[in-house]
XYZ file of C-alpha atoms in Angstrom:
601
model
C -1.091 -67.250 -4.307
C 1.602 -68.855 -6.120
C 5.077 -67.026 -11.453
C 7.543 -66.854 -15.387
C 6.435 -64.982 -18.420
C 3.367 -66.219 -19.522
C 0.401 -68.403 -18.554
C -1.272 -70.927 -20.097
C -4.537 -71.464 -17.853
C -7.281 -73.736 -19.074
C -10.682 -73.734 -16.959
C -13.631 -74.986 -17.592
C -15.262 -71.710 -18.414
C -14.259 -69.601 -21.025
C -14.815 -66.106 -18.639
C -12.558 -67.830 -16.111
C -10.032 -69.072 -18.593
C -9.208 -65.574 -19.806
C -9.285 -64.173 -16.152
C -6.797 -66.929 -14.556
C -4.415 -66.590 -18.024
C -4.890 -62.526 -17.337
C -4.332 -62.969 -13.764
C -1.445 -65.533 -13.925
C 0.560 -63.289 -16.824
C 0.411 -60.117 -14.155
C 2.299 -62.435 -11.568
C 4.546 -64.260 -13.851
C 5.263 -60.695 -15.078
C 5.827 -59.202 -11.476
C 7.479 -62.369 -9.808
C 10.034 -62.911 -12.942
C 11.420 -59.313 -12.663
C 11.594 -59.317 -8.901
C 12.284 -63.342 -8.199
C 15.725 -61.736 -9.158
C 15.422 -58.549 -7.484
C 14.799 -54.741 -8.602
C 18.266 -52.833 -9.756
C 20.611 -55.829 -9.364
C 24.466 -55.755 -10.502
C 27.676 -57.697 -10.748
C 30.563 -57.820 -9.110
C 32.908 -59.042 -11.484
C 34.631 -62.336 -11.588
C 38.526 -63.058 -11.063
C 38.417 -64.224 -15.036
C 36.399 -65.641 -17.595
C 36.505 -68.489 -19.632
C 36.011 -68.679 -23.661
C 36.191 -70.583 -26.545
C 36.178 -69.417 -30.331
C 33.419 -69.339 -31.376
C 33.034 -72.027 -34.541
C 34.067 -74.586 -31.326
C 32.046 -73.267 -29.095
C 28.918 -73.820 -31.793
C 30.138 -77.366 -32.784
C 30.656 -78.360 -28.975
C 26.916 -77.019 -28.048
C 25.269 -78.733 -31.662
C 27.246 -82.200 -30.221
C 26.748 -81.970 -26.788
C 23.216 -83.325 -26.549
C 24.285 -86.556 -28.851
C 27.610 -87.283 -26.484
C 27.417 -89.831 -24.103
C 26.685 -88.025 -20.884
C 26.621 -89.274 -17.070
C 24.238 -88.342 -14.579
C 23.848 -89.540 -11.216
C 20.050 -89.001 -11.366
C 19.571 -91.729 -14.352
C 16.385 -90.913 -15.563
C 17.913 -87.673 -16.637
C 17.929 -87.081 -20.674
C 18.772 -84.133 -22.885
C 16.066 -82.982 -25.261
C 17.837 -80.326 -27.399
C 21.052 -78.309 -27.498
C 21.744 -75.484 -29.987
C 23.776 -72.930 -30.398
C 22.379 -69.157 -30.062
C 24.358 -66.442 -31.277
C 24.769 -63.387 -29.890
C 21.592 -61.289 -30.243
C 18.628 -59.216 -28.786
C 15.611 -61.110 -26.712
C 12.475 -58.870 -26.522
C 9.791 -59.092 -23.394
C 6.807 -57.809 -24.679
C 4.943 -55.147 -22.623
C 2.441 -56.532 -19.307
C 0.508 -55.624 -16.887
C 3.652 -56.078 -14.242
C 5.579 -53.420 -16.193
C 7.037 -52.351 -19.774
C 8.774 -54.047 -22.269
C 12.180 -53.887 -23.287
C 14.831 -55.825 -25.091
C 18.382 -57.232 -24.105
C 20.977 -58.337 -25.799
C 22.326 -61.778 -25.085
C 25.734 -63.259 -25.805
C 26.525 -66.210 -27.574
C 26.042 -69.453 -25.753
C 24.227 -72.954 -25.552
C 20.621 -73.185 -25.383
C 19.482 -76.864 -23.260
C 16.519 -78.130 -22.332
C 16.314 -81.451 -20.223
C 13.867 -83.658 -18.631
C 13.917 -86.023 -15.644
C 11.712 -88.080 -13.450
C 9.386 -89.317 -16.768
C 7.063 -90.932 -15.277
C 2.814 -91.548 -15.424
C 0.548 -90.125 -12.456
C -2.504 -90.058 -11.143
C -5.441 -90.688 -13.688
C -3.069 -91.561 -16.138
C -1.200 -87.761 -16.694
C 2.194 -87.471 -18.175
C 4.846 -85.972 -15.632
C 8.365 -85.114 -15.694
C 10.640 -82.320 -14.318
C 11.952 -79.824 -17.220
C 14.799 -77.221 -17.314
C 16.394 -75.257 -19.268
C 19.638 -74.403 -19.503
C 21.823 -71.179 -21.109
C 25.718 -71.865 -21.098
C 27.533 -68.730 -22.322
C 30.783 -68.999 -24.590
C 32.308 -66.392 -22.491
C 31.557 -67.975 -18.889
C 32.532 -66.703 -15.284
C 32.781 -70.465 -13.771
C 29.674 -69.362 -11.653
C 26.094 -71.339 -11.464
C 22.945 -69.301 -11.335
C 19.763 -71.288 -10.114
C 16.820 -68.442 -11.264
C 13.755 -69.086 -8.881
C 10.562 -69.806 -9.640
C 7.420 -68.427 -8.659
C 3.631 -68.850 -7.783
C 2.501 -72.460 -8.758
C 5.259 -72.479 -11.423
C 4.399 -75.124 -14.215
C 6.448 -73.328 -17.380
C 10.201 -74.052 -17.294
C 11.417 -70.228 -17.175
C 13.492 -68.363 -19.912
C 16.600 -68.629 -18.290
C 18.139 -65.518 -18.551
C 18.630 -64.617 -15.337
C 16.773 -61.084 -15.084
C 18.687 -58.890 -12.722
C 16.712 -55.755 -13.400
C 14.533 -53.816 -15.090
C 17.674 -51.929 -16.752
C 20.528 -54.038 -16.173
C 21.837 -56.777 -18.479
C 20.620 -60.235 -17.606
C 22.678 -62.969 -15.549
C 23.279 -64.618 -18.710
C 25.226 -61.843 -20.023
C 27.165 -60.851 -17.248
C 28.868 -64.742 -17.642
C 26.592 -66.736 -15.633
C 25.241 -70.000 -16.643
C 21.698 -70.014 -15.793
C 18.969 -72.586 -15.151
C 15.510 -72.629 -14.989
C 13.138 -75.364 -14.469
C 8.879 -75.903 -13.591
C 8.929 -77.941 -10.386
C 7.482 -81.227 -12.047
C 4.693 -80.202 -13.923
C 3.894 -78.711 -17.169
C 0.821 -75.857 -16.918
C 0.359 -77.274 -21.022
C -0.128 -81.003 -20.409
C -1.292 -80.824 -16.702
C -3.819 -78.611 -16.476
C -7.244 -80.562 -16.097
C -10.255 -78.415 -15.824
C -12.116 -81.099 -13.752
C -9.428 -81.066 -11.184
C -8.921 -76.909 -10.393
C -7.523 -76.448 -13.851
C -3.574 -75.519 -13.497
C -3.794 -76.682 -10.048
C -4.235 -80.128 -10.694
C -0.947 -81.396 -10.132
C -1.692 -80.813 -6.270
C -3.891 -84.029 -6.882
C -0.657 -86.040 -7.777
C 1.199 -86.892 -4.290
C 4.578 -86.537 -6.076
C 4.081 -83.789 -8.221
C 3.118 -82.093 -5.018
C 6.423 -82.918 -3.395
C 8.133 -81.344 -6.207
C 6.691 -78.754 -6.316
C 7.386 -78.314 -2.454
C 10.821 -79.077 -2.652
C 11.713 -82.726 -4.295
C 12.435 -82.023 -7.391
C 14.897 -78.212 -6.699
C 18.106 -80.619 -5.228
C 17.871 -82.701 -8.664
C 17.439 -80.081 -11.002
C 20.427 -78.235 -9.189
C 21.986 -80.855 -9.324
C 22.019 -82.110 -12.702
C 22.903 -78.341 -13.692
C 26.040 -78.645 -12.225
C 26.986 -82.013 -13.616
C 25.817 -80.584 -17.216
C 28.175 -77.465 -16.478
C 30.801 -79.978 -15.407
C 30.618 -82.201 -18.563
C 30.037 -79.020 -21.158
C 32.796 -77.146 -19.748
C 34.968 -79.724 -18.432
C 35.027 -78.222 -14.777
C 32.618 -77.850 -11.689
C 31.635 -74.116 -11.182
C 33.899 -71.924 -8.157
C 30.514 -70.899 -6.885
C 26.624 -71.371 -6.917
C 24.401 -69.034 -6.320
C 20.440 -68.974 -6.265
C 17.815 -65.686 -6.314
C 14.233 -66.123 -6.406
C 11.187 -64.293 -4.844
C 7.895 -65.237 -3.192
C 7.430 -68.909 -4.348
C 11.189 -68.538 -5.163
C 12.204 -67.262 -1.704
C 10.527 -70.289 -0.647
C 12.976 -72.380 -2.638
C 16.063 -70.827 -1.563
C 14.848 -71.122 2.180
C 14.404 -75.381 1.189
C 18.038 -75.213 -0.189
C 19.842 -72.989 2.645
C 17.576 -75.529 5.238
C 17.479 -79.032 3.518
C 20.250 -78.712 0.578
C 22.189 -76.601 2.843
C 25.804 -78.008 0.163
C 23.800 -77.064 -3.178
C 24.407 -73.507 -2.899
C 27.130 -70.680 -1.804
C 25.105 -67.931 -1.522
C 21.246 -67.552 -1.542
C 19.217 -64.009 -2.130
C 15.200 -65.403 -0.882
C 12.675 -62.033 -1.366
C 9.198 -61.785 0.512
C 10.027 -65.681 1.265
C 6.988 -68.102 0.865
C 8.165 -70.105 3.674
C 4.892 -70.349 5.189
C 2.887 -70.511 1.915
C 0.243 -72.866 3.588
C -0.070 -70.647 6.408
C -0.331 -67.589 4.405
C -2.950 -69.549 2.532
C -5.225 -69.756 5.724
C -4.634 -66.100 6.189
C -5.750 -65.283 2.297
C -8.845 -67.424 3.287
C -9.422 -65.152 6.613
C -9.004 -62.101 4.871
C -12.003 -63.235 2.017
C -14.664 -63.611 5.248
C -13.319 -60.744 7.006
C -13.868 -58.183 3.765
C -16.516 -60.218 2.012
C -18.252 -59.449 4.792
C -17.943 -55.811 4.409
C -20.242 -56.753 0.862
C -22.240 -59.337 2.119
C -26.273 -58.401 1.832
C -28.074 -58.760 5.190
C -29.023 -62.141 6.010
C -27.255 -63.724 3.092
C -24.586 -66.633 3.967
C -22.116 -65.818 2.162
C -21.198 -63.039 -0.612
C -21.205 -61.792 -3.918
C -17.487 -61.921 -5.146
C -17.926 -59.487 -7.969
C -18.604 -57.109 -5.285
C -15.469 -57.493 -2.794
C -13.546 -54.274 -3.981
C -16.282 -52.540 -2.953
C -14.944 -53.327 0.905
C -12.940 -50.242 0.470
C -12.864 -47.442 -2.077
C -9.763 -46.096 -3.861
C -10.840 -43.217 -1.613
C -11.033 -45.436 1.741
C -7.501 -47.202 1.237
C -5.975 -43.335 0.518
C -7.390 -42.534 4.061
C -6.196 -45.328 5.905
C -2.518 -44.672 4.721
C -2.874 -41.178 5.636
C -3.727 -42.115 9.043
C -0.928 -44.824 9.394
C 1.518 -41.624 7.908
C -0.084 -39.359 10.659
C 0.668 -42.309 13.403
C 3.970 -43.545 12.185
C 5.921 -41.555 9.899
C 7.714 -39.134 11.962
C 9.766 -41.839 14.105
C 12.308 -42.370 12.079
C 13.301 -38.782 12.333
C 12.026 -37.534 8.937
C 8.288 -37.274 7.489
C 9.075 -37.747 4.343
C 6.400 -40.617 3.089
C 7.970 -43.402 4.644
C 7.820 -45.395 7.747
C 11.153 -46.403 8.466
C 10.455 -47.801 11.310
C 8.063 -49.707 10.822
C 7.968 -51.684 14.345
C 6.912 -49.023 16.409
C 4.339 -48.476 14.447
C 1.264 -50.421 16.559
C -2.048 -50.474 17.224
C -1.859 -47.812 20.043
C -1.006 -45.297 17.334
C -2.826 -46.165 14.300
C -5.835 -47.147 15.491
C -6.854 -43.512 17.183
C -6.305 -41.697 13.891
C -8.414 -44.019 12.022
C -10.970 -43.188 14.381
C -10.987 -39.865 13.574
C -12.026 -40.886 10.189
C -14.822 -42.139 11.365
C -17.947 -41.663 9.549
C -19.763 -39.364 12.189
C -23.229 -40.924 10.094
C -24.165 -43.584 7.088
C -20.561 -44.179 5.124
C -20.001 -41.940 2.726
C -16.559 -40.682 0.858
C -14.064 -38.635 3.376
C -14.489 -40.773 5.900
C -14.372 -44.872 7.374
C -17.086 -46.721 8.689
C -16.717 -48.583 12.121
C -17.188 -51.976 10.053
C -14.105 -50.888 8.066
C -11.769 -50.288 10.611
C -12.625 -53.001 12.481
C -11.657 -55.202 9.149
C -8.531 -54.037 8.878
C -7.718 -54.743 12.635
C -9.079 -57.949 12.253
C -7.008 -58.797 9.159
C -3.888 -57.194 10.828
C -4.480 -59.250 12.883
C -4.740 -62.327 10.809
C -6.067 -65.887 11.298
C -7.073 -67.211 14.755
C -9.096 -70.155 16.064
C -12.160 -69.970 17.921
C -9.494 -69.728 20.900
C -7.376 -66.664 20.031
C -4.350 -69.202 18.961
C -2.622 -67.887 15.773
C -2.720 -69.838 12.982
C -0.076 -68.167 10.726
C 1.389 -64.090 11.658
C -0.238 -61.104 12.500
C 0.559 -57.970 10.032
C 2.144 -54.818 10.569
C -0.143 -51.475 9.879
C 1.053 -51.107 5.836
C 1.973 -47.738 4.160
C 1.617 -49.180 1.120
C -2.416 -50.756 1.371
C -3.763 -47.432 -0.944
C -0.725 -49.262 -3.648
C -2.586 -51.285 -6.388
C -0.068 -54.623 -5.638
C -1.510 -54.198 -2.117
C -5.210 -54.232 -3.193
C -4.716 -56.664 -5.986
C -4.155 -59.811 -3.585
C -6.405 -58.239 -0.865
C -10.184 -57.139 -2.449
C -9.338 -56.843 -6.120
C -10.326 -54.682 -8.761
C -13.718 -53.767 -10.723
C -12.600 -55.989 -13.148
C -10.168 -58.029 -11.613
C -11.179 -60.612 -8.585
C -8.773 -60.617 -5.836
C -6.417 -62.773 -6.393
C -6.497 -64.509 -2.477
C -9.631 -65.617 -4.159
C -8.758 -66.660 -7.453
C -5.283 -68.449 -6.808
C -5.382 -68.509 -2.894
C -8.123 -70.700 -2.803
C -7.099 -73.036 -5.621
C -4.189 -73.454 -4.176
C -5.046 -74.001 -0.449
C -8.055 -76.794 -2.192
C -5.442 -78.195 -4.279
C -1.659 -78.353 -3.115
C -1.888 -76.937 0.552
C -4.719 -79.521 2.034
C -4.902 -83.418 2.478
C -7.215 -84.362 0.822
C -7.322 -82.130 -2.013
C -10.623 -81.041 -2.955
C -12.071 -80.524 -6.350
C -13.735 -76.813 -6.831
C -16.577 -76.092 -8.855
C -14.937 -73.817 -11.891
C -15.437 -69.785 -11.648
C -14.535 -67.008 -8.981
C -17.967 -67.490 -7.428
C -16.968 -70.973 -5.999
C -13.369 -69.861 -5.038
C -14.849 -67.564 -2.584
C -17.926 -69.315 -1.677
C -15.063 -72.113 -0.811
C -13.217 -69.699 1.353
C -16.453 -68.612 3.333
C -17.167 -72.017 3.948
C -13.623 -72.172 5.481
C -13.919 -73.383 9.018
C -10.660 -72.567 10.870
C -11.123 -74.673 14.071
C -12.321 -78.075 11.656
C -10.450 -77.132 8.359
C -6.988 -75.586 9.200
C -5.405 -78.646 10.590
C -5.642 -79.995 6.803
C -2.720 -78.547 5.792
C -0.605 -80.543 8.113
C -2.759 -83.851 7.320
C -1.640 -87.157 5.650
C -3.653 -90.183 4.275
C -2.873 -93.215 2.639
C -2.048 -91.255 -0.775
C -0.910 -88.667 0.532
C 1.979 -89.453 3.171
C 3.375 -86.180 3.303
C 1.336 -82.998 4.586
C 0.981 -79.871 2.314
C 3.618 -78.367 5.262
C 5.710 -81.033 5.242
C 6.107 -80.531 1.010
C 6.005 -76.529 0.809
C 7.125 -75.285 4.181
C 10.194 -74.140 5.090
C 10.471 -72.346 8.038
C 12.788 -74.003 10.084
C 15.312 -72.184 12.187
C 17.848 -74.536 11.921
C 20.427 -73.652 9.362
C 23.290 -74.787 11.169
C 24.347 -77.306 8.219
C 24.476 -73.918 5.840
C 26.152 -72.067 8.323
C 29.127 -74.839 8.959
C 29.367 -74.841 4.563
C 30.054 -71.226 5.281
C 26.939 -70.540 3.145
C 25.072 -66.857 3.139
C 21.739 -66.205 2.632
C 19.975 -62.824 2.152
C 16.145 -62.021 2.862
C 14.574 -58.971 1.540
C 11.135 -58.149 2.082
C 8.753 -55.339 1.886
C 6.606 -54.341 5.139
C 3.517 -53.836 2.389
C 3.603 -57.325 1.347
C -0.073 -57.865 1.088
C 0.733 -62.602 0.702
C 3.635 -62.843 3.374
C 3.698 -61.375 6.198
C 7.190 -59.355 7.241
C 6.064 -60.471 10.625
C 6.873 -63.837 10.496
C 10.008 -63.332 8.037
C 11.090 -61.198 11.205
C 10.226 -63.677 13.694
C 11.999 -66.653 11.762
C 15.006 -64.615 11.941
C 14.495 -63.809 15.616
C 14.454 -67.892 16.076
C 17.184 -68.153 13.955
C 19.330 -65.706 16.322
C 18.278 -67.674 19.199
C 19.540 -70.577 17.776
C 22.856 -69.196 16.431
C 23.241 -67.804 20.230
C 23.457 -64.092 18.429
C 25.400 -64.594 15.794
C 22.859 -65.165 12.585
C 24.011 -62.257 11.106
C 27.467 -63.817 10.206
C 25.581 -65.859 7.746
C 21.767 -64.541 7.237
C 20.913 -61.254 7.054
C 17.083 -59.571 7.030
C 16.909 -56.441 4.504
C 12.878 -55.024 5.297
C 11.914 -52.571 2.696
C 9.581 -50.154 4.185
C 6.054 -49.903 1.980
C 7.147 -52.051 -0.689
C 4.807 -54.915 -1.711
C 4.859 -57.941 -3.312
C 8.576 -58.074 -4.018
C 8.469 -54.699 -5.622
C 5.825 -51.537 -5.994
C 4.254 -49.948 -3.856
C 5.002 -46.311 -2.141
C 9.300 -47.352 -1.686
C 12.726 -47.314 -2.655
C 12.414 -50.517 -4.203
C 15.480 -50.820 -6.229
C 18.125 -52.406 -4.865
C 21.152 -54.642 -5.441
C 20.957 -57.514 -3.015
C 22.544 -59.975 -5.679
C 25.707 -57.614 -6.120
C 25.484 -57.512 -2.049
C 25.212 -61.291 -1.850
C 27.953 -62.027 -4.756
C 30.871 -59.685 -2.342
C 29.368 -61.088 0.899
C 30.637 -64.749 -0.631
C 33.341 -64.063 -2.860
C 34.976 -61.345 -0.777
C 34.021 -61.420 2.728
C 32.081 -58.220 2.771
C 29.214 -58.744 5.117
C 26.016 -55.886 4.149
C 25.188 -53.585 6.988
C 22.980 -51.784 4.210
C 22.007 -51.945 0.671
C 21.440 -48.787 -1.602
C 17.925 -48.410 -2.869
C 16.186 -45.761 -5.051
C 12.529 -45.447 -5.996
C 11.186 -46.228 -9.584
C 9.170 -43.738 -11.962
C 6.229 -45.705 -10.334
C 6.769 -44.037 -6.912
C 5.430 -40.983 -5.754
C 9.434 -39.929 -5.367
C 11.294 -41.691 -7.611
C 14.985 -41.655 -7.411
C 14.852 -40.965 -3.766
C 17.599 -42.870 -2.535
C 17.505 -44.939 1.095
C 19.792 -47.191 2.492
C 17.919 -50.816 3.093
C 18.893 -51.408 6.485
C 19.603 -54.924 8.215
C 17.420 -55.900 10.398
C 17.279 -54.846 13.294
C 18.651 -51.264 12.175
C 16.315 -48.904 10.484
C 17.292 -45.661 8.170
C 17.079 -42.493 10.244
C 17.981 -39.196 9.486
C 20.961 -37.930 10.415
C 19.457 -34.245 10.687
C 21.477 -32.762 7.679
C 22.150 -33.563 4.151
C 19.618 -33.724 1.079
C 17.100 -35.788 2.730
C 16.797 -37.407 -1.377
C 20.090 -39.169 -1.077
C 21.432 -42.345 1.166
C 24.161 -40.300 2.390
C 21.828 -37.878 4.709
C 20.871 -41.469 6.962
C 22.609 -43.421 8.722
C 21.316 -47.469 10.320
C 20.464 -47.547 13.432
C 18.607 -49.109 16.118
């Protein structure tokens, strides 16, 4: 449940080795690209500053030999070169296709801090890397991380499938792996890549420990490679990443001037209960009678390509009209309950056996169950429910949820892990394969186990909430800095649940007496998933929002989006509204274009 590029996964098994590497490149692949946000732009800077470029070469070759200060000692400087100006390819993945950019010249630095020896005798430290253009806009750009992180990030600052990267555009980016190095700390015996969750303080970085020292030791190297602090600091990231700008607007509220956190993993230990629920609640849609618990290679089968198609058409036929336009799209999405839905997935019902065309009752009362998501054997909630999601017949829905054929789902195959290794005190070791994942998740008992994830021990002093949540209302320290913070995230998110992004913000209000939307604003994107796919206009520009928000004042009633080639409409245009507003039809105009809505409540 935890991505950048690649993944270097070593299991015990060689079938489960190629799956988690397979599995882990398709998030690192997805989470990369939208950690920074679908169709991104600039807004340019007041001016730039350069150097030619034979200095600029000779002062990046030198700088890693000068005699540097940090205020976090242990800090040191592996490498610095010079790149010049040239194309980068990403090769094609599963998250999407390949393409090239072109990068300017600048300095290429990778650092390392907190050295140190942990548990059973593994090497630690916290890397980063570093790009410094020549031609630089005197801003800082702190690119998120994702899922369990582990690789130190390219750096480039992705703003887009078709837009230049960060880098280019003048920022100087950073990138870093949260503590622990997916090469050197993976231990099969210990939940492979997840073994760092058995080291107390690599745990804690990961969390949030180690994000305030890499940010800011990339200011200080900024400050001593350019010879001046940068005007402003911004940070993007997505899922794990919106996680990490909700620790820095809440606990580092003075690291940061502006912060974009998408589909925010605030709750991740929560969610990781909920990934947990959702493996008994489908598994059992698989399981053969009598049998305790079920065969994983069979979970997809909860619901047919067929099943999920019907299941969106009856949350369409429920939902999509009350925004003023059936068009595909439920705008607004909060009126859409289980008074509606649930009567037109009733007459789907399978009138017999199950067969294609129609649901069977044990299906529908799934889904209500996981909309419902994880309770206690006394109705208490033990993360969100889940609104009714257009986008559950999308792939990125079904992915996380029951998997493919040939693909487990991956709340089995990473939710698990991570809920045995990082999210629970103690961790516990699981045997290696998919098989065990689940069979760990069915043993799941949510009136004994749940309470884990806010437990401490003697090793452990710090609960799995107290390292990786963040959901605390209280930004009142990023507020007073002036700080602004935006929060996109789609209604089809099949890991976080809009729900509880909504409800933060509702706390947040409370708090801020009705004014959090001078400083946070909530951007839903109805039926996107995962930070991007699914049936939506999921190409937008909160970046370019946030960057005038700071720099000029210009608060975002609405962002622009259009859908991708992926979408059954691309380059239908919507305008993202904040939250509460939703996009309704004005009654004239191309319904295809922004223009013909207007936000309202």
């Amino acid at each position: 449940m935890m991505t950048q590029h690649t993944a270097r996964q070593a299991a015990g098994s060689v079938m489960y080795s190629q799956l988690a590497a397979r599995v882990l490149r398709h998030l690192r692949a997805c989470w990369t690209l939208a950690a920074l946000l679908l169709g991104l732009s600039w807004v340019a800077p007041a001016h730039s500053q350069a150097a030619p470029a034979d200095a600029a070469e000779a002062n990046c070759n030198n700088f890693q030999s000068r005699a540097l200060k940090f205020s976090e000692r242990s800090v040191r400087l592996v490498s610095s070169r010079f790149v010049a100006a040239g194309p980068l390819v990403f090769p094609p993945n599963p998250g999407g296709p390949g393409r090239t950019v072109s990068l300017p010249d600048h300095c290429e630095v990778f650092g390392v801090l907190q050295e140190r020896t942990g548990v059973r005798g593994a090497k630690y430290a916290i890397r980063f890397h570093m790009r410094l253009p020549v031609a630089w806009n005197q801003r800082f750009f702190f690119q998120g991380g994702g899922g369990s992180n582990g690789e130190v990030g390219d750096a480039v600052g992705q703003v887009g499938p078709s837009l230049p990267p960060a880098l280019a555009l003048g920022y100087a980016v950073l990138t870093q792996d949260s503590g622990h190095d997916n090469a050197t700390n993976t231990d099969p015996a210990y939940n492979g890549p997840l073994a760092f969750g058995f080291d107390p303080l690599a745990r804690s970085n990961y969390g949030d420990l180690s994000l305030k020292l890499t940010a800011q030791t990339g200011k200080e190297v900024l400050a001593q490679y350019y010879g001046q602090k940068p005007r402003y600091s911004f940070f993007v990231g997505c899922s794990k990443g919106g996680q990490e700008g909700m620790v820095f607007a809440q606990r580092y509220p003075e690291e940061f001037d502006g912060i974009v956190a998408a589909a925010p993993g605030f709750s991740l230990p929560r969610a990781a209960l909920a990934e947990a629920w959702d493996t008994q609640v489908f598994g059992e849609l698989v399981k053969a009678p009598g049998a305790t618990g079920f065969d994983v290679s069979r979970l997809h089968q909860a619901f047919s390509v067929g099943d999920y198609g019907l299941v969106r058409n009856a949350i369409l036929a429920a939902c999509d009209k009350d925004d003023g336009l059936e068009d595909g799209i439920v705008g607004d999405f909060t009126r859409c309950t289980d008074d509606k839905v649930l009567p037109q997935l009733r007459a789907r019902l399978c009138q017999q056996d199950k067969a294609e065309g129609c649901l069977s009752s044990a299906q529908i009362a799934a889904l209500q169950r996981s909309r419902q998501g994880p309770r206690d054997a006394k109705g208490r909630a033990l993360y969100s429910d889940w609104g009714w999601a257009p986008g559950i017949s999308d792939p990125g829905w079904r992915l996380w949820k029951t998997g493919f054929p040939n693909m487990t789902a991956l709340n089995v195959t990473l939710g698990a892990r991570s809920l045995a290794s990082v999210f629970t005190t103690p961790p516990s070791v699981l045997p290696d394969g998919d098989q065990a994942a689940a069979d760990f998740q069915s043993a799941f008992d949510f009136d004994r186990d749940a309470a884990r994830i806010y437990a401490v021990n003697a090793v452990f002093k710090r609960s799995g909430w107290q390292d990786v949540g963040a959901r605390s209302p209280d930004l009142s320290a990023f507020q007073r800095r002036g700080g602004r913070l935006i929060v996109p995230h789609g209604d089809s998110d099949a890991v976080f649940s809009l729900n509880d992004t909504l409800s933060w913000y509702r706390e947040v209000d409370a708090r801020a007496k009705g004014k959090a939307a001078s400083f946070v604003r909530v951007f839903p994107v109805p039926g996107m998933c995962h930070c991007m796919g699914g049936p939506a206009t999921d190409n937008y520009d909160a970046f370019g929002a946030l960057v005038a928000w700071v720099e000029s004042g210009k608060a975002p009633d609405q962002i622009i989006a259009t859908a991708g080639p992926a979408s059954p409409w691309p380059g239908r245009e919507r305008p993202l509204c904040a939250y509460p507003q939703v996009a309704r039809y004005t009654g004239r105009g191309d319904p295809e274009k922004a223009a013909s809505f207007e936000c309202r409540i």
